[in-house]
PDB file of C-alpha atoms in Angstrom:
ATOM      1  CA  MET A   1      18.539-114.582  82.954  1.00 74.00           C
ATOM      2  CA  ASN A   2      20.382-113.901  79.731  1.00 78.00           C
ATOM      3  CA  THR A   3      17.468-115.356  77.857  1.00 87.00           C
ATOM      4  CA  VAL A   4      15.037-113.000  79.552  1.00 80.00           C
ATOM      5  CA  VAL A   5      17.309-110.019  78.844  1.00 80.00           C
ATOM      6  CA  LYS A   6      17.711-111.202  75.250  1.00 84.00           C
ATOM      7  CA  LYS A   7      13.926-111.597  74.858  1.00 85.00           C
ATOM      8  CA  LEU A   8      13.379-108.126  76.329  1.00 82.00           C
ATOM      9  CA  ALA A   9      15.981-106.704  73.949  1.00 82.00           C
ATOM     10  CA  ASP A  10      14.257-108.456  71.026  1.00 83.00           C
ATOM     11  CA  ILE A  11      10.890-107.109  72.155  1.00 87.00           C
ATOM     12  CA  GLU A  12      12.338-103.615  72.479  1.00 87.00           C
ATOM     13  CA  ALA A  13      13.944-103.845  69.028  1.00 86.00           C
ATOM     14  CA  THR A  14      10.657-105.066  67.576  1.00 91.00           C
ATOM     15  CA  ALA A  15       8.805-102.232  69.306  1.00 86.00           C
ATOM     16  CA  GLU A  16      11.293 -99.694  67.961  1.00 90.00           C
ATOM     17  CA  ALA A  17      10.921-101.128  64.464  1.00 87.00           C
ATOM     18  CA  ILE A  18       7.146-100.899  64.774  1.00 92.00           C
ATOM     19  CA  VAL A  19       7.380 -97.280  65.964  1.00 91.00           C
ATOM     20  CA  GLU A  20       9.789 -96.390  63.141  1.00 91.00           C
ATOM     21  CA  HIS A  21       7.489 -98.043  60.620  1.00 92.00           C
ATOM     22  CA  ALA A  22       4.501 -96.188  62.092  1.00 92.00           C
ATOM     23  CA  GLN A  23       6.373 -92.883  61.897  1.00 93.00           C
ATOM     24  CA  ALA A  24       7.343 -93.554  58.293  1.00 91.00           C
ATOM     25  CA  LYS A  25       3.703 -94.384  57.458  1.00 94.00           C
ATOM     26  CA  LYS A  26       2.579 -91.290  59.336  1.00 94.00           C
ATOM     27  CA  SER A  27       4.979 -89.145  57.322  1.00 92.00           C
ATOM     28  CA  GLU A  28       3.803 -90.741  54.081  1.00 94.00           C
ATOM     29  CA  ILE A  29       0.160 -90.197  54.994  1.00 96.00           C
ATOM     30  CA  GLU A  30       0.874 -86.560  55.958  1.00 96.00           C
ATOM     31  CA  LYS A  31       2.515 -85.983  52.571  1.00 95.00           C
ATOM     32  CA  LYS A  32      -0.491 -87.480  50.784  1.00 96.00           C
ATOM     33  CA  LEU A  33      -2.891 -85.388  52.842  1.00 97.00           C
ATOM     34  CA  GLN A  34      -0.861 -82.244  52.162  1.00 97.00           C
ATOM     35  CA  ALA A  35      -0.847 -83.013  48.433  1.00 97.00           C
ATOM     36  CA  GLN A  36      -4.634 -83.452  48.542  1.00 97.00           C
ATOM     37  CA  ARG A  37      -5.011 -80.171  50.469  1.00 97.00           C
ATOM     38  CA  ASP A  38      -2.787 -78.378  47.964  1.00 97.00           C
ATOM     39  CA  LYS A  39      -4.795 -79.782  45.057  1.00 97.00           C
ATOM     40  CA  PHE A  40      -8.063 -78.802  46.744  1.00 98.00           C
ATOM     41  CA  ASP A  41      -6.739 -75.285  47.414  1.00 97.00           C
ATOM     42  CA  ARG A  42      -5.597 -74.898  43.798  1.00 97.00           C
ATOM     43  CA  GLU A  43      -8.927 -76.098  42.422  1.00 97.00           C
ATOM     44  CA  LEU A  44     -10.849 -73.905  44.837  1.00 98.00           C
ATOM     45  CA  GLU A  45      -8.756 -70.884  43.859  1.00 98.00           C
ATOM     46  CA  GLU A  46      -9.256 -71.607  40.155  1.00 97.00           C
ATOM     47  CA  ASN A  47     -13.020 -72.004  40.592  1.00 98.00           C
ATOM     48  CA  THR A  48     -13.202 -68.845  42.669  1.00 98.00           C
ATOM     49  CA  GLN A  49     -11.259 -66.871  40.069  1.00 98.00           C
ATOM     50  CA  GLU A  50     -13.480 -68.227  37.284  1.00 98.00           C
ATOM     51  CA  GLN A  51     -16.617 -67.262  39.188  1.00 98.00           C
ATOM     52  CA  LEU A  52     -15.221 -63.816  39.969  1.00 98.00           C
ATOM     53  CA  ALA A  53     -14.326 -63.301  36.320  1.00 98.00           C
ATOM     54  CA  GLN A  54     -17.829 -64.339  35.301  1.00 98.00           C
ATOM     55  CA  ILE A  55     -19.424 -62.028  37.877  1.00 98.00           C
ATOM     56  CA  ARG A  56     -17.197 -59.142  36.758  1.00 98.00           C
ATOM     57  CA  GLN A  57     -18.065 -59.781  33.113  1.00 98.00           C
ATOM     58  CA  GLU A  58     -21.790 -59.908  33.869  1.00 98.00           C
ATOM     59  CA  ALA A  59     -21.542 -56.716  35.939  1.00 98.00           C
ATOM     60  CA  LYS A  60     -19.603 -54.992  33.158  1.00 98.00           C
ATOM     61  CA  GLU A  61     -22.175 -56.037  30.551  1.00 98.00           C
ATOM     62  CA  LYS A  62     -25.027 -54.883  32.780  1.00 97.00           C
ATOM     63  CA  MET A  63     -23.323 -51.546  33.411  1.00 97.00           C
ATOM     64  CA  GLU A  64     -22.690 -51.041  29.701  1.00 97.00           C
ATOM     65  CA  ARG A  65     -26.330 -51.865  28.959  1.00 97.00           C
ATOM     66  CA  ILE A  66     -27.526 -49.401  31.613  1.00 97.00           C
ATOM     67  CA  LEU A  67     -25.168 -46.710  30.338  1.00 96.00           C
ATOM     68  CA  LYS A  68     -26.330 -47.250  26.775  1.00 95.00           C
ATOM     69  CA  GLU A  69     -29.984 -46.979  27.827  1.00 94.00           C
ATOM     70  CA  GLN A  70     -29.191 -43.831  29.815  1.00 95.00           C
ATOM     71  CA  ARG A  71     -27.333 -42.284  26.869  1.00 94.00           C
ATOM     72  CA  GLU A  72     -30.285 -43.015  24.581  1.00 92.00           C
ATOM     73  CA  LYS A  73     -32.687 -41.566  27.135  1.00 91.00           C
ATOM     74  CA  ASN A  74     -30.525 -38.465  27.578  1.00 94.00           C
ATOM     75  CA  HIS A  75     -30.142 -38.068  23.838  1.00 93.00           C
ATOM     76  CA  SER A  76     -33.902 -38.294  23.431  1.00 90.00           C
ATOM     77  CA  THR A  77     -34.439 -35.721  26.187  1.00 92.00           C
ATOM     78  CA  ILE A  78     -31.873 -33.378  24.642  1.00 94.00           C
ATOM     79  CA  ASP A  79     -33.521 -33.732  21.240  1.00 92.00           C
ATOM     80  CA  ASN A  80     -36.913 -32.944  22.775  1.00 92.00           C
ATOM     81  CA  LEU A  81     -35.490 -29.889  24.565  1.00 92.00           C
ATOM     82  CA  LYS A  82     -33.839 -28.672  21.353  1.00 93.00           C
ATOM     83  CA  LYS A  83     -37.091 -29.136  19.463  1.00 93.00           C
ATOM     84  CA  GLU A  84     -39.045 -27.291  22.148  1.00 92.00           C
ATOM     85  CA  PHE A  85     -36.486 -24.481  22.146  1.00 91.00           C
ATOM     86  CA  GLU A  86     -36.643 -24.176  18.351  1.00 92.00           C
ATOM     87  CA  GLU A  87     -40.423 -23.978  18.522  1.00 91.00           C
ATOM     88  CA  ASN A  88     -40.648 -21.620  21.489  1.00 89.00           C
ATOM     89  CA  HIS A  89     -37.409 -19.643  21.634  1.00 88.00           C
ATOM     90  CA  THR A  90     -39.154 -16.418  20.613  1.00 91.00           C
ATOM     91  CA  ALA A  91     -41.713 -16.787  23.401  1.00 89.00           C
ATOM     92  CA  TYR A  92     -38.928 -17.508  25.891  1.00 87.00           C
ATOM     93  CA  ALA A  93     -37.004 -14.426  24.765  1.00 87.00           C
ATOM     94  CA  ARG A  94     -40.107 -12.253  25.137  1.00 89.00           C
ATOM     95  CA  GLU A  95     -40.781 -13.648  28.603  1.00 88.00           C
ATOM     96  CA  ILE A  96     -37.185 -12.982  29.695  1.00 89.00           C
ATOM     97  CA  LEU A  97     -37.351  -9.458  28.295  1.00 88.00           C
ATOM     98  CA  ALA A  98     -40.644  -8.846  30.114  1.00 87.00           C
ATOM     99  CA  HIS A  99     -39.055  -9.898  33.427  1.00 88.00           C
ATOM    100  CA  ILE A 100     -36.053  -7.648  32.823  1.00 89.00           C
ATOM    101  CA  VAL A 101     -38.259  -4.672  31.970  1.00 87.00           C
ATOM    102  CA  GLU A 102     -40.468  -5.190  35.048  1.00 82.00           C
ATOM    103  CA  VAL A 103     -37.550  -4.796  37.423  1.00 64.00           C
TER     104      VAL A 103
END
């Protein structure tokens, strides 16, 4: 009977050792997986920030280009209006005076 109890105790000790070993392996694997997740998250964040920076830069360049084109267009329009005014300001003044006198 002692032999059976001793064998059962040995089996239980072996089982406990196996479970402890499995838990240690599990913990080690979890640490590795967490390190991989952390690395993946860092790389993903870096890539995302790089892409956002690139998109912002492209948007800024596009906006500056559009603003420059608009300024040139406005400048051209203003120059044309000034030229037209210089050429026709007398006629405009006469027309305004005629409207004032009619009232």
